[in-house]
Structure formats: C-alpha cells, structure tokens
Short mmCIF file of C-alpha atoms in Angstrom, two decimals:
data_model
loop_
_atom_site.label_atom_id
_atom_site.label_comp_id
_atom_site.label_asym_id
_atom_site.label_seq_id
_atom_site.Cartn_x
_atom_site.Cartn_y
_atom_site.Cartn_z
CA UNK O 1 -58.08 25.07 -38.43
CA UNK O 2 -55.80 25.15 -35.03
CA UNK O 3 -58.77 25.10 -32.92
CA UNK O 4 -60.38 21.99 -34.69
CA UNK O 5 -57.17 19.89 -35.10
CA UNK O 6 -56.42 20.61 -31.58
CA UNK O 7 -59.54 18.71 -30.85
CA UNK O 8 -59.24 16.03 -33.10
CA UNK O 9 -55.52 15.45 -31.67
CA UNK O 10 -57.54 15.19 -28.47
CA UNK O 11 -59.63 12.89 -29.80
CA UNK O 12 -57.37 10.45 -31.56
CA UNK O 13 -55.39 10.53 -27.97
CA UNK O 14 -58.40 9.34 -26.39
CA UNK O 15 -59.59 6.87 -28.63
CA UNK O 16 -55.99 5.39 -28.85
CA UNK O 17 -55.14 5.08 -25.62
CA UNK O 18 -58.45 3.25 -24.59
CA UNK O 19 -56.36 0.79 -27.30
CA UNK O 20 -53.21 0.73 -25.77
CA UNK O 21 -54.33 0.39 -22.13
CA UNK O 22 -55.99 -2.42 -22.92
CA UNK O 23 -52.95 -3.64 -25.21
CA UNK O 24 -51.33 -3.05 -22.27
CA UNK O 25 -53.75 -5.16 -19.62
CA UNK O 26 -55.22 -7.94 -21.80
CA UNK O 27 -51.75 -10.07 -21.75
CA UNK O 28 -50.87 -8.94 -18.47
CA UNK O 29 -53.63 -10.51 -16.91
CA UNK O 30 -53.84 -13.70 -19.25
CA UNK O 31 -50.26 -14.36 -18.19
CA UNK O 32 -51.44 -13.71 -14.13
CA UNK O 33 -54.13 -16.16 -14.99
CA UNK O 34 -52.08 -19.02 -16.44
CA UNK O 35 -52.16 -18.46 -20.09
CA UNK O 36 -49.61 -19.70 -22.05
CA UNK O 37 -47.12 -17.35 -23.66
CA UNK O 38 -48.46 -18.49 -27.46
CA UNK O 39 -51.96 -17.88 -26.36
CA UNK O 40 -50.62 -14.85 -25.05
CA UNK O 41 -49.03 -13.87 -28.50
CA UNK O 42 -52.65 -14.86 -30.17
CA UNK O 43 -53.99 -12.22 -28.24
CA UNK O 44 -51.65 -9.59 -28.90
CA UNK O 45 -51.88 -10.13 -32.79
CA UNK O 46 -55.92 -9.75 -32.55
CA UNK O 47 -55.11 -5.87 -31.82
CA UNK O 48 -53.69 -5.59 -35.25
CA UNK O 49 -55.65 -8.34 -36.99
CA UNK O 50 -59.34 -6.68 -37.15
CA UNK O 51 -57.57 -3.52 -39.61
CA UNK O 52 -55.33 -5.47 -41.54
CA UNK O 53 -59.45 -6.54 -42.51
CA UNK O 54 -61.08 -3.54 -42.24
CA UNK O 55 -59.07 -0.98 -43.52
CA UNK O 56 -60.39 -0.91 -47.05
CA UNK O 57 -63.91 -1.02 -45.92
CA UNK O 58 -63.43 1.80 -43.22
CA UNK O 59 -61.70 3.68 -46.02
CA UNK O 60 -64.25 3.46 -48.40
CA UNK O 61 -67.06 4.12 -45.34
CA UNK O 62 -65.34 7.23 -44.53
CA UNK O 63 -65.21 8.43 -48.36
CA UNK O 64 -68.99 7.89 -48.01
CA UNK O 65 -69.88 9.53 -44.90
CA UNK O 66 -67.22 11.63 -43.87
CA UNK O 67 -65.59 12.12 -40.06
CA UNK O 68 -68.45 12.12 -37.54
CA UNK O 69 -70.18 8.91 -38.66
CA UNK O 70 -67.31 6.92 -38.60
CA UNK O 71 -65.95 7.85 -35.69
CA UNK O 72 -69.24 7.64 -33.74
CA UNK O 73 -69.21 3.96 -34.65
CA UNK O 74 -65.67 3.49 -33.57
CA UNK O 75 -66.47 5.23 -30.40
CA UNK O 76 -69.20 2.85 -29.64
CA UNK O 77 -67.40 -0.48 -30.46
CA UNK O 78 -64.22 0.65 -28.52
CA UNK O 79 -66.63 1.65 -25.34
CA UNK O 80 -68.51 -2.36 -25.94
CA UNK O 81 -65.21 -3.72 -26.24
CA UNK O 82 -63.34 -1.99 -22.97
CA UNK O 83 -66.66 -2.29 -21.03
CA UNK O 84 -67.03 -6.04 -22.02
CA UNK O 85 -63.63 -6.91 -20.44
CA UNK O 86 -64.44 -4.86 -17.16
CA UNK O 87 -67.59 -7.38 -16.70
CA UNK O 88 -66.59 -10.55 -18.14
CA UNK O 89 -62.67 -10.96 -17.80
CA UNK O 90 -62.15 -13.88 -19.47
CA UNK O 91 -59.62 -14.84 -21.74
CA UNK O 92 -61.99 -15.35 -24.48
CA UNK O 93 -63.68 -12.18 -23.64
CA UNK O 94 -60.12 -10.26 -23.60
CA UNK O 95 -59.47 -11.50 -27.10
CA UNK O 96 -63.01 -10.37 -28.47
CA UNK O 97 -62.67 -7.03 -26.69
CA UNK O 98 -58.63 -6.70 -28.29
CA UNK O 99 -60.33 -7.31 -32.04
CA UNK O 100 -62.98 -4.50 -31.06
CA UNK O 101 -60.91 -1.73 -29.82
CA UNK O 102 -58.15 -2.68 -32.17
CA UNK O 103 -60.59 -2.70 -35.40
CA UNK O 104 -62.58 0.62 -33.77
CA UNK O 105 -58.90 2.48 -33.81
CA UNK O 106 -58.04 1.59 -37.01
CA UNK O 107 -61.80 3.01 -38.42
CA UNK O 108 -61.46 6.12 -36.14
CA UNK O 109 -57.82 7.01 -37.65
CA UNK O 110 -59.13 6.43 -41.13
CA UNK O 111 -61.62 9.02 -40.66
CA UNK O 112 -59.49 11.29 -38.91
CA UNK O 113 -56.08 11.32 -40.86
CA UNK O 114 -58.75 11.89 -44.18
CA UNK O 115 -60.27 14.58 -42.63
CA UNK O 116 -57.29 16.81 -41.87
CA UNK O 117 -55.74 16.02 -45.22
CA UNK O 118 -59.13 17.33 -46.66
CA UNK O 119 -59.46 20.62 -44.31
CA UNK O 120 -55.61 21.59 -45.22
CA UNK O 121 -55.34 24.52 -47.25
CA UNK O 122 -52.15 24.82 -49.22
CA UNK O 123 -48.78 21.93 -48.86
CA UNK O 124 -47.18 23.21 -45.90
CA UNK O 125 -50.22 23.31 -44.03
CA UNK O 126 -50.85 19.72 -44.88
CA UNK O 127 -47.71 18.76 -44.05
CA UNK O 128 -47.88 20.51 -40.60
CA UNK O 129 -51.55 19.25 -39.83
CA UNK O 130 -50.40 15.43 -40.10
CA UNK O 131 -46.99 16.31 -38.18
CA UNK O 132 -49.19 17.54 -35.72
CA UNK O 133 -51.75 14.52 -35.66
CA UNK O 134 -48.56 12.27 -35.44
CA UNK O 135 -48.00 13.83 -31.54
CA UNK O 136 -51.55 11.50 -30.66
CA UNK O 137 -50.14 8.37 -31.12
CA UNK O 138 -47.05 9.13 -28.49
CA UNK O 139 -49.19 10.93 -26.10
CA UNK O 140 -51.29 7.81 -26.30
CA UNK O 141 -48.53 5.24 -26.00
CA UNK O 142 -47.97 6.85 -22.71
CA UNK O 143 -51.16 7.89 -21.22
CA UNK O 144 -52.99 4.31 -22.08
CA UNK O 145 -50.64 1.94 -20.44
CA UNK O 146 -49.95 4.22 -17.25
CA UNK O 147 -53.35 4.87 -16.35
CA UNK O 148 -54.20 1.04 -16.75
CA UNK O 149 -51.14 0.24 -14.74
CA UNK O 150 -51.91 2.77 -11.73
CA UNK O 151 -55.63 1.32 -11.98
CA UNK O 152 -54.58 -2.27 -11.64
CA UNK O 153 -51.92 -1.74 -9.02
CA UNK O 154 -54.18 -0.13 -6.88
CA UNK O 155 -57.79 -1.33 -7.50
CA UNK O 156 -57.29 -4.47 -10.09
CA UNK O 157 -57.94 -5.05 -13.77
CA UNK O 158 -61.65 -4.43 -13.70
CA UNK O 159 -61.49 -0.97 -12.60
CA UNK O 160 -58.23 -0.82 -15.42
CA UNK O 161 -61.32 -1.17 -18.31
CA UNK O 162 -63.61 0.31 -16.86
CA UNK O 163 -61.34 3.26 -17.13
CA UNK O 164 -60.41 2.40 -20.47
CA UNK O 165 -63.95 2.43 -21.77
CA UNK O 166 -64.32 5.84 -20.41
CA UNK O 167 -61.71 6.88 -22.64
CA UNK O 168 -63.61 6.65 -25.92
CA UNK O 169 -66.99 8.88 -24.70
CA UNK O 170 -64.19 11.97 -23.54
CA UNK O 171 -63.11 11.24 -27.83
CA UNK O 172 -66.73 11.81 -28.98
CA UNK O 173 -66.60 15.10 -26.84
CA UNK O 174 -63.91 16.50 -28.78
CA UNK O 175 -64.86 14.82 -32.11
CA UNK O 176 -68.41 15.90 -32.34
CA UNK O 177 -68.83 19.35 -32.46
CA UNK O 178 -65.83 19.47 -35.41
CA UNK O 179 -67.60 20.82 -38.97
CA UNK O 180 -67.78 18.73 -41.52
CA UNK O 181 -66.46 19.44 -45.04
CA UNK O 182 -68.61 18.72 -48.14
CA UNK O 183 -68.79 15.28 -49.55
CA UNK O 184 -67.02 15.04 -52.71
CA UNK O 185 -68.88 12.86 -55.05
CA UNK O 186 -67.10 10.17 -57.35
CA UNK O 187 -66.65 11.05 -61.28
CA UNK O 188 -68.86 9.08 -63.78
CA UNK O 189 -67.60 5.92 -64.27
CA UNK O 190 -65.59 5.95 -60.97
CA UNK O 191 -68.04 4.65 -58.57
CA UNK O 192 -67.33 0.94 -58.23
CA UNK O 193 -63.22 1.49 -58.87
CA UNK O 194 -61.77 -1.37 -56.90
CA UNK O 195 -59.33 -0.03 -54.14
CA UNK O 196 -56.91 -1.83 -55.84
CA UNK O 197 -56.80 0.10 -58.80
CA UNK O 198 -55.00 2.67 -56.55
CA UNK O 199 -51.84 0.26 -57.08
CA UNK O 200 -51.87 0.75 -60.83
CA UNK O 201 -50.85 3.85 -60.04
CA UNK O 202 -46.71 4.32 -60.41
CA UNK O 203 -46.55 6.37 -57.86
CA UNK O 204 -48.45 4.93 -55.46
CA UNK O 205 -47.39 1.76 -55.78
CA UNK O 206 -43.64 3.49 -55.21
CA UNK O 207 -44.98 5.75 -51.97
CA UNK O 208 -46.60 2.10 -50.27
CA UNK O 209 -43.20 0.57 -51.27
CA UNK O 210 -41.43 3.21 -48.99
CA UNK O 211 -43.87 2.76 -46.01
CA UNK O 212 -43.24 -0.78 -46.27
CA UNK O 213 -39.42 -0.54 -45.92
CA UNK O 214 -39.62 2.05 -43.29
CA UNK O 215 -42.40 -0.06 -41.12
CA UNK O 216 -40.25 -3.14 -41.32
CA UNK O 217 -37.91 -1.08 -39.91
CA UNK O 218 -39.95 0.10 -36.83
CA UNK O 219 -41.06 -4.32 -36.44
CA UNK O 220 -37.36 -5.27 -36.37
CA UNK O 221 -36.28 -3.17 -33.65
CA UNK O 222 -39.90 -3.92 -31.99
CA UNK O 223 -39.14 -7.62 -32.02
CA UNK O 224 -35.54 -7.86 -32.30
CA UNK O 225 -33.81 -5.72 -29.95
CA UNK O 226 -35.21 -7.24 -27.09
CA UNK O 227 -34.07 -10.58 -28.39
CA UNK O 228 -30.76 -8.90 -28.81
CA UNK O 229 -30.51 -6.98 -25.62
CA UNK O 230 -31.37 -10.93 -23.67
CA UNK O 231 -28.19 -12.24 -25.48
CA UNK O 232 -26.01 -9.11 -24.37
CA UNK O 233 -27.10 -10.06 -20.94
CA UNK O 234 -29.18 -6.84 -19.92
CA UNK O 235 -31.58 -6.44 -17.62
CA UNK O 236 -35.59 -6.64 -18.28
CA UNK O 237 -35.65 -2.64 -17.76
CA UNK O 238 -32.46 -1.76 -19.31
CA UNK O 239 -34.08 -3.25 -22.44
CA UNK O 240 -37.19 -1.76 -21.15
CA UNK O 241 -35.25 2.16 -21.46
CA UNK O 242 -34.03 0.98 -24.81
CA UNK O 243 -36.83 0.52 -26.16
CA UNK O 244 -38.48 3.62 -24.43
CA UNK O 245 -36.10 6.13 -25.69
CA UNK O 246 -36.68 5.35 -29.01
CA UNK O 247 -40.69 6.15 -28.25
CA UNK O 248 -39.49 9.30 -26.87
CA UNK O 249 -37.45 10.39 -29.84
CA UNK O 250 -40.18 9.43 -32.15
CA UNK O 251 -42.28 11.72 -30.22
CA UNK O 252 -39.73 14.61 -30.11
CA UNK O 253 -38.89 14.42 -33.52
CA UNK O 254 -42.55 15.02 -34.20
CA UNK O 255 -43.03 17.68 -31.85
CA UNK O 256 -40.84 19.61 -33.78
CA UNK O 257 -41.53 18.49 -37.78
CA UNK O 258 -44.76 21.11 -38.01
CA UNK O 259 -41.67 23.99 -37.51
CA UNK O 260 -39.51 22.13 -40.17
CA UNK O 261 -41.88 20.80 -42.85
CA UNK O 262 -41.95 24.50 -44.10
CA UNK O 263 -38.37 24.28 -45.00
CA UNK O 264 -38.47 20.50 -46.21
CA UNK O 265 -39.98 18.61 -49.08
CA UNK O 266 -41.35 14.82 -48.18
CA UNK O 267 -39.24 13.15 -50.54
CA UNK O 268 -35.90 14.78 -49.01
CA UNK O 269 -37.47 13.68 -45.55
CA UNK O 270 -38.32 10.27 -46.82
CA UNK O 271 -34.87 9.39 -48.50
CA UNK O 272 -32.91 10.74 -45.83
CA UNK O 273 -34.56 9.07 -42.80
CA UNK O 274 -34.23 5.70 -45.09
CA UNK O 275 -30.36 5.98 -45.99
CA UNK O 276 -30.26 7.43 -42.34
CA UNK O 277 -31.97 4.13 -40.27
CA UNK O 278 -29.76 1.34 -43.04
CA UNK O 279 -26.49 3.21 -41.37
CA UNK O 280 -28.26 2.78 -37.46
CA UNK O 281 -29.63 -0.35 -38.59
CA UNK O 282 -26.31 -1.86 -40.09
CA UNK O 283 -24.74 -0.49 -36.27
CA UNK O 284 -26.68 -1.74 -34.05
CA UNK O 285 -25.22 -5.20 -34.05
CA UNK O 286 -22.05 -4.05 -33.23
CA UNK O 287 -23.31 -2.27 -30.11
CA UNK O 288 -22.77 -4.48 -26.53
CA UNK O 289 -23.89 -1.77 -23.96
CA UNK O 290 -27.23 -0.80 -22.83
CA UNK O 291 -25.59 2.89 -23.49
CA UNK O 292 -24.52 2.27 -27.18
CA UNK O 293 -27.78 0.53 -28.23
CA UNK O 294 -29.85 3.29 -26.53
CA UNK O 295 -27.83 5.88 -28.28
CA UNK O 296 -28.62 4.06 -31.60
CA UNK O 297 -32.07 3.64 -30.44
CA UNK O 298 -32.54 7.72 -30.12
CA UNK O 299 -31.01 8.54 -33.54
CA UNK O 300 -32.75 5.70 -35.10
CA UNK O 301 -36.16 7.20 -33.24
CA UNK O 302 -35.35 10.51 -34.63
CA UNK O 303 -35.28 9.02 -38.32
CA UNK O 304 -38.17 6.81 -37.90
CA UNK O 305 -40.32 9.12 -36.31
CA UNK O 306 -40.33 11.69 -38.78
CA UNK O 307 -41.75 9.75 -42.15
CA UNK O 308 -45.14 9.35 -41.14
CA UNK O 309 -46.66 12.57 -41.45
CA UNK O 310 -44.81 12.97 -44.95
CA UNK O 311 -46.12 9.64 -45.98
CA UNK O 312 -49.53 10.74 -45.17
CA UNK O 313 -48.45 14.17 -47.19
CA UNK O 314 -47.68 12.45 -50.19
CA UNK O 315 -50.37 10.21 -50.41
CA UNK O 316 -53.29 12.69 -50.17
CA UNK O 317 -51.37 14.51 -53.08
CA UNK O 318 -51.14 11.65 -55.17
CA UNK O 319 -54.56 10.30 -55.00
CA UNK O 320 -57.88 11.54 -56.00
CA UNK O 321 -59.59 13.77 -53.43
CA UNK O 322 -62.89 11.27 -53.54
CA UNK O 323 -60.78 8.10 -52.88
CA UNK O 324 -58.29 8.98 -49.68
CA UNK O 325 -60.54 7.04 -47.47
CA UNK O 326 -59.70 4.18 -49.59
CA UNK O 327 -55.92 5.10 -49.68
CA UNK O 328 -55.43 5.30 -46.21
CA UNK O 329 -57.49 2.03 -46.07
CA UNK O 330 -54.98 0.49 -48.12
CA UNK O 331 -52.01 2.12 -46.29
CA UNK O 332 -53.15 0.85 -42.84
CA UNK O 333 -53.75 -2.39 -44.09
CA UNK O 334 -50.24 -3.12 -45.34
CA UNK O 335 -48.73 -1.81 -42.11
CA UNK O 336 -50.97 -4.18 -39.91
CA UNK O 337 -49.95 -7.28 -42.15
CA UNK O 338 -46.50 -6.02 -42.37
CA UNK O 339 -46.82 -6.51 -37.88
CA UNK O 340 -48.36 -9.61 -38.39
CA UNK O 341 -45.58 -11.25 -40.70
CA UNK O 342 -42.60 -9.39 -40.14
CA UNK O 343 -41.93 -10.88 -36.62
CA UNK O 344 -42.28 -14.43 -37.93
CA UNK O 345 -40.31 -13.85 -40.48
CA UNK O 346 -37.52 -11.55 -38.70
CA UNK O 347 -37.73 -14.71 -36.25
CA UNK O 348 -37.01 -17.61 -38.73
CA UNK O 349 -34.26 -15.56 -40.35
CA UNK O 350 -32.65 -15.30 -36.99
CA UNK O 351 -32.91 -18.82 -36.53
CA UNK O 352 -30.68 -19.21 -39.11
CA UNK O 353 -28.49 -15.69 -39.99
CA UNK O 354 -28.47 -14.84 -36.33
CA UNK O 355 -29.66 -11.53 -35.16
CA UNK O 356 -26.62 -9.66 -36.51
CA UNK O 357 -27.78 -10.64 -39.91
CA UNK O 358 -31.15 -9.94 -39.14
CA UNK O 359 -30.47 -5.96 -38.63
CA UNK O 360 -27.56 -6.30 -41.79
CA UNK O 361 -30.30 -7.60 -44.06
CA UNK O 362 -33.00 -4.81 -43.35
CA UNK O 363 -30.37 -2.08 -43.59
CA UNK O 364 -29.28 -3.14 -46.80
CA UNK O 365 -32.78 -3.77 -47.98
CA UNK O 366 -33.93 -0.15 -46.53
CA UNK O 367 -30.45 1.53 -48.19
CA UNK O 368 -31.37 -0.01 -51.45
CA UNK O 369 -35.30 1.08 -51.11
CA UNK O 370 -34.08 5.20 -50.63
CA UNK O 371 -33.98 5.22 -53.99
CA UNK O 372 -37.47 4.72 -54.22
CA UNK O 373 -38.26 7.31 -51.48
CA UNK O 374 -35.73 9.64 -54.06
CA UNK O 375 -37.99 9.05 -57.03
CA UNK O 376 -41.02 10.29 -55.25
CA UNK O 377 -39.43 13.67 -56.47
CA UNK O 378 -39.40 12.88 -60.00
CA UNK O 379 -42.74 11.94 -60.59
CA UNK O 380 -44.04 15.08 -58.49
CA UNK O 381 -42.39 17.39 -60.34
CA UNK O 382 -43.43 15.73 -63.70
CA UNK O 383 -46.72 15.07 -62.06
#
C-alpha cells in the first residue's frame, strides 16, 4: 500500500503541476502581450471552469472504469493542452490549453482520490492515505510555477510548456504499473441513480455543507488579503510572503496529519479547524503589519490545511462503495463553482461592507457552520 501510494503521490504531483505551471505562465504572458486585466481574469477562471462541468461525469467514468483509464485520458489531454501552447501561443490558444489541463486535473484527481479510498484497509489507514495524497497538491504548487518561471527567464515561454507537457508522460510512469482493484458493480435498481440523489442523503448533504464553509474560507483570503494588504500599504512581495506562508503551513500541517489522524476522529478535526479559522478570520482585520497578518496567515494555514483529507475520510464512509466516483464528482464540482462565485461575490460585498466586514461575515458564517461539522459525529455513531 506505501509503495503504490508513493507512486500515485508522484503522479498526482506531476499531473498537477503541468496545471499550475501553466496557471502560472498563461496570464503572465497575456499580460506581456497586451491583454487586458479582465481578459486576463477570463483566462484564469477557464482553469477551474472545465471541472465545475466535468466532475460528475469524470466521477461516474471512474466508477465505471476504475484508475488507469481515466487517468490515461487525463494524461493525454493535459500533454495536447501544454504542447498546444508551446506551438501556437496565442491568447486564444492559452485559454483552450487552460480548459484542457484544468478539466484533465480535475478527471485525474477523481480517479486517484477514489482509488486510495478504495485500496484503504481499515479507518486510520484511510485517513492517513488521503493525508498523505494531500502533500501532492503543495509539492505541486511549488514545483509547477518555479520550473515554468526558471524556463521563461532563461529560454522564454515556449520552452516553459514544452516543459510543462513533459510533466504529464513522467505521471503515466508512476500511474501505470499501480494494480487495479476489482470493479464493484451497482445493486439492482441502482444503475441509473442520478448523482444527485447523493444529496438526499442527511449526511451528505451536512459533510458538502462543511466543505463549502471551509472552501469559502480558503477564496476569501485568496482574493481578499491581497486587496487588504494594497490598502495597508505593503509591498507586492510582502503580500506575496503572506500569502506564501499560509501555502507553507497548509503543507506542514499535512505533512504531519498521517502521524495524528490515529489519535483524531474527522469530525473533532472538522469542528475545530472551523471554530478555529471564524476566530483568525474575525482577526485578521484588525491586523496592520505584514508581521501580524502573516502570523494569522500561518495559524489560519494550519487550520485550513488540515480538513481536506478528513473531508475525503468522511465521504468515502458515508457513501456507497459503487458511487464515490460520483461523490467526489460532486465534491469537486461545488468547490470549483464555489472559486468561480465566491470572488465576485466577496468583491461586491466589499464594495459595500468594506473588507473588514468581508472577513467578519465569513467568520461568523464559518463559527455558526461548526455545528454542522459537530453533527457529523452524531449521525456516525447512529449510522
């Protein structure tokens, strides 16, 4: 079980920094090139827009065919998309290339974060596989945009995706030798369910409630605190650290969850890294210093970085075994609209509440949501 997750961490970093670097790139080089900043923003949003409409069907493919399949496809659009950018790079080129290695990501996680839930054998093993497969993201955050940075500082942003479609065929190295499990076939009278049947479900419904208040909490201090850190006067890379040191605490805290999860159950997890981000949340707009906001953006990195992998716990315990493709469909989906919306909204509020009451209205809303995270107990334990 080590052995393969180790490769499929590999894998995942691969395939999601190919998605980052080019994340990374894309609006770099429409802004050198005279696009405007909306256009810009268009392109940006097409990273996230191709899974907010593919989850489901991803979710449901994967239930169907299990890891390799999907992920060879994903492997192949992410390599057209990168490699289409390297010989074309034109805007409109960059934004079908950003919908192709966005959408090919979104598949390839599917497939992957049902996979491990699958090969787990007991709960803390399944809560220290997807604590584990939370590390790839962070690695990828970092080793995407860096590599496509040193590529177009020193040989331009051709050779950038070229690199970047490279990245995809060194995932289907890792991915391909990995043994699949058995396909679990659908009751009876269970083969044309609707995905959204999964949301009649109490506690479902209740678990995508709690990723939704904890994900609007990672888009408000995505959008926000830069907005915040231009009114306190800071610098471009003192908002820049901010903003980074909450990355690396994410990543920390995740590095070492597979040695707590043992010890923990999710729902304690859940409900305290919700009533612990409303308290970060309701400080940060009293912070003026790059120093104080960084030292709220650490602690609120710790909290935030830890609920994923218990989400992900949760959710392959409450669902049926032949329908967590579809589950994680539905989970992704909700988190890529949520990064769609949530800035226009967070930016319309601010408009009028300022961005003080921006941060005061989330932490309330995420301090009044724990108790959801709280009740994920009760209907375990009379599950």
């Amino acid at each position: 079980m080590k052995r393969e997750l180790a490769k499929l961490i590999a894998g995942q970093v691969c395939l999601h920094a190919c998605m980052t670097g080019m994340r990374m790139a894309a609006p770099l080089m429409a802004l050198r090139s005279g696009q405007s900043e909306a256009a810009v923003g268009v392109l940006l949003a097409l990273f996230a827009l191709t899974q907010v409409f593919l989850a489901l069907p991803a979710g449901r493919y994967a239930d169907t065919h299990g890891l390799k399949r999907p992920v060879m496809w994903s492997v192949l659009t992410s390599f057209v998309g990168a490699g289409m950018a390297a010989l074309w790079p034109i805007f409109p080129v960059l934004c079908v290339s950003a919908l192709l290695t966005g959408g090919a990501t979104g598949a390839a996680v599917i497939a992957l974060q049902r996979h491990v839930g699958r090969a787990a054998q007991d709960l803390t093993q399944l809560k220290q596989a997807f604590s584990w497969l939370a590390i790839g993201p962070a690695i990828s955050n970092f080793i995407g945009p860096f590599t496509a940075g040193l590529l177009i500082d020193h040989a331009g942003f051709q050779w950038a995706y070229g690199a970047m479609a490279l990245l995809p065929l060194l995932a289907w190295c890792w991915v391909r030798k990995t043994r699949e499990l058995p396909s679990y076939v659908k009751p009876e009278g269970h083969e044309k369910n609707s995905a959204w049947d999964l949301l009649n479900a109490p506690m479902f419904r209740r678990l995508m409630l709690v990723n939704w208040f904890l994900s609007a909490c990672w888009d408000v201090h995505t959008f926000v605190v830069p907005i915040m850190g231009h009114e306190r006067g800071l610098s471009a890379s003192a908002i820049g650290s901010i903003l980074g040191a909450f990355a690396i605490a994410a990543a920390l805290i995740r590095i070492g969850l597979p040695f707590l999860v043992a010890h923990l159950k999710e729902w304690q997890v859940l409900t305290g890294a919700m009533l612990i981000s409303s308290v970060f949340l309701a400080l940060y707009p009293l912070m003026n210093t790059a120093l104080s906001m960084g030292c709220c953006s650490v602690l609120l990195g710790f909290s935030l970085g830890s609920v994923q992998p218990m989400v992900m716990s949760t959710l392959h315990q409450i669902t049926p075994e032949s329908r967590h493709g579809e589950a994680i469909g539905l989970r992704l989906m909700g988190i890529n609209a949520s990064s769609v919306v949530m800035p226009i909204v967070f930016g319309a509020a601010g408009a009028v509440i300022g961005i003080g009451g921006v941060f005061w209205s989330v932490s309330a809303l995420v301090g009044l949501g724990s108790r959801s995270a709280y009740l994920l107990r009760i209907g375990k334990k009379n599950g």
